[in-house]
């Protein structure tokens, strides 16, 4: 209680002091840092950020510099008192200019009134680098051992100046962009007034961009090369003010620690442009790091058959409904097809893990079917969740698995329920425990060596968790132990199976930290309309591909022409009457959009829930998908190995199309499933019932999905897919890619590479692309 009273008094004292100083000019209060591109001002009495000005635009990104949140905050572990420590609790504050440099300042807070024998001292160093538009922020804490830290919030950039046409780009696995960031952060639809992303995990790389479209922007990042646990967050209030912070998690705070200094610096910078500008800046740094240099694609150690795969078939169930459809579409395509195989296992999906063996159709039948598929040059990777253990399984009790599960701050397992039909809980296993790694690796070994599968799809791979179990032998809380555990797991699987084959390891999501360990990454946001909340304010963007496409292979989508499948081991009462029944063609546009995104954004093409009958009953849709596969096959130097470039803008009105939000769980009860297959009289909307279903809504898309790529030989390819029902002219100027009059233009089409002439004097290129068609426009120097 005394601490709380003191904290309140200190804060009121600070407010009073600032109020008295309102007459003091900005320049008198400021400690300025300058380089040729940026000016940063910090308060000489508090250390708070007063201004961050981009000199090229004159934009100051900090508003409301008075009475805002402090530069840092220390959150202590539950049960500690005080619960938080901020600069307001320091009796002394001072700053230093090392060697009188105008580009660096050191700020020190000390003499805190805390009930511990040893003092607390917080030191922050801010540095502007040369001519660049970035500042680097480091924090170091010397503390009493009894002051046990859960997380440190630093730096806190508060009162971000509002601009028109604001955008926020986030590398949420593949990437997402919103044109209404303040509404999503501070609006009524967000009761927490907060958005945050965890790294390493759903945040695939360490960079955010908050900006005005084609105008000034904030570049928010860090220079961590070891993938320490952290969170990037925005928060706000009902007035619409938006703030930013990073959260850092110390290692092993359950044991007495007398200091904490993150092994990296936060980065706060400015730029002018868009999310691609930020991605290019981050790429210049990220591709020099170990995860890129030693990525499996860059080292040339991914399985050769993966690079030759032209199409993935993502089917579920027994081999009859998985391998035979793959053989069928491979015959039609005359190109290599591989299988992404779910529900092969003997346990119920999202409930019975990890009791995968034996296969549900029996070991001998499974092996026989897979051997036959191999003779047709079909390769298969099988599903195995890399961190879940069903808490209702026999093995959970018999093997004492709870001991090795992830524990929260309270020391308890946090059950996770994914299966909405059975409501059976799973627990996340701790990747740092040898027990879990050995358990998983031994099952993977049996699948590869005994059953003959070609690889393992490790669901939820690109994610990490904090664990506070002191018996696991890892630092508690933060650190890099999760990634180290994954490294050991992937190495063990490959060691166990190397005498049989170069086992492919794939994972859900995307993440720079996993590039040295995974051969393949599943990027499903091209299909976000099928699973995300309708009109949630986010659009998918190829953020990860823009940074790391040349260093890792991505694949996948939920692109399906049927209602989702239903696991035969789930309760029969919820099963659809006609599993895999074709969707009404009203909803086919999304299929075209998903296929176009996958193609233009450089992922390996995928089709879900494919059955041979679809080649007749959905002939146009399948023809479009296979056309994109054939075009891509002629342009893999761009779409498999190329570096992403800023694509041309699309000067065309958006199209509107109906979408049904329907996945294996979403929209599976009530009207949505019925509406999805309801036949219409004219191929359009039915009698209006769709509008009454919350899972059915209108979406918009530009008629073209576009991606631009530079191949290793220097040539540029612009991939454009027309998803509309009309032909459109696709135009851009070749000078943006360094080409000029007389340079050659080629069109890579389904049937070959066509000479399109040379670039004219003005550099403009105009290509008519028919409805539901695509091309790669290739630029070659004369």
Coordinates of N, CA and C in Angstrom, one line a residue, residues 9 59 67 181 249 289 305 329 382 419 421 433 440 463 468 557 584 607 626 679:
X9 N 2.0 9.6 -5.5 CA 2.6 10.9 -5.2 C 3.6 11.3 -6.2
X59 N 8.0 15.9 -41.3 CA 6.9 15.2 -40.5 C 7.4 14.9 -39.1
X67 N 2.3 14.9 -20.6 CA 1.5 14.0 -19.8 C 1.2 12.7 -20.5
X181 N -6.2 1.7 -39.3 CA -5.4 1.3 -38.1 C -6.0 1.9 -36.8
X249 N 11.1 -10.0 -22.7 CA 10.9 -11.0 -21.6 C 12.3 -11.6 -21.1
X289 N 21.4 -12.0 -42.3 CA 21.5 -12.8 -41.0 C 21.6 -14.3 -41.2
X305 N 12.8 -33.1 -55.1 CA 11.5 -33.2 -55.6 C 10.6 -32.0 -55.2
X329 N -5.1 -35.7 -61.3 CA -4.8 -34.4 -61.8 C -3.4 -34.3 -62.3
X382 N 2.9 -35.9 -44.6 CA 1.7 -36.2 -43.7 C 1.7 -35.2 -42.5
X419 N -11.1 -28.3 -31.4 CA -12.2 -29.2 -32.0 C -13.6 -28.7 -31.4
X421 N -16.4 -29.6 -32.2 CA -17.5 -30.7 -32.2 C -17.4 -31.5 -30.9
X433 N 11.9 -29.5 -23.9 CA 12.1 -30.8 -23.2 C 12.6 -31.9 -24.1
X440 N 8.1 -36.9 -30.4 CA 7.7 -36.5 -31.7 C 8.6 -37.1 -32.8
X463 N 5.5 -21.0 -34.5 CA 5.0 -20.4 -33.3 C 5.9 -20.7 -32.1
X468 N 7.1 -21.6 -17.9 CA 7.6 -21.3 -16.6 C 7.7 -22.5 -15.7
X557 N -3.0 -22.9 -49.8 CA -4.2 -22.1 -49.6 C -5.3 -23.0 -49.3
X584 N -22.0 -24.0 -54.3 CA -22.7 -23.2 -55.4 C -21.6 -22.4 -56.1
X607 N -4.3 -26.9 -54.4 CA -5.7 -27.0 -54.5 C -6.2 -28.0 -53.4
X626 N -5.0 -24.9 -63.4 CA -4.0 -25.6 -64.1 C -3.2 -24.7 -65.0
X679 N -28.4 -24.7 -54.8 CA -28.3 -24.3 -56.2 C -29.1 -23.1 -56.5

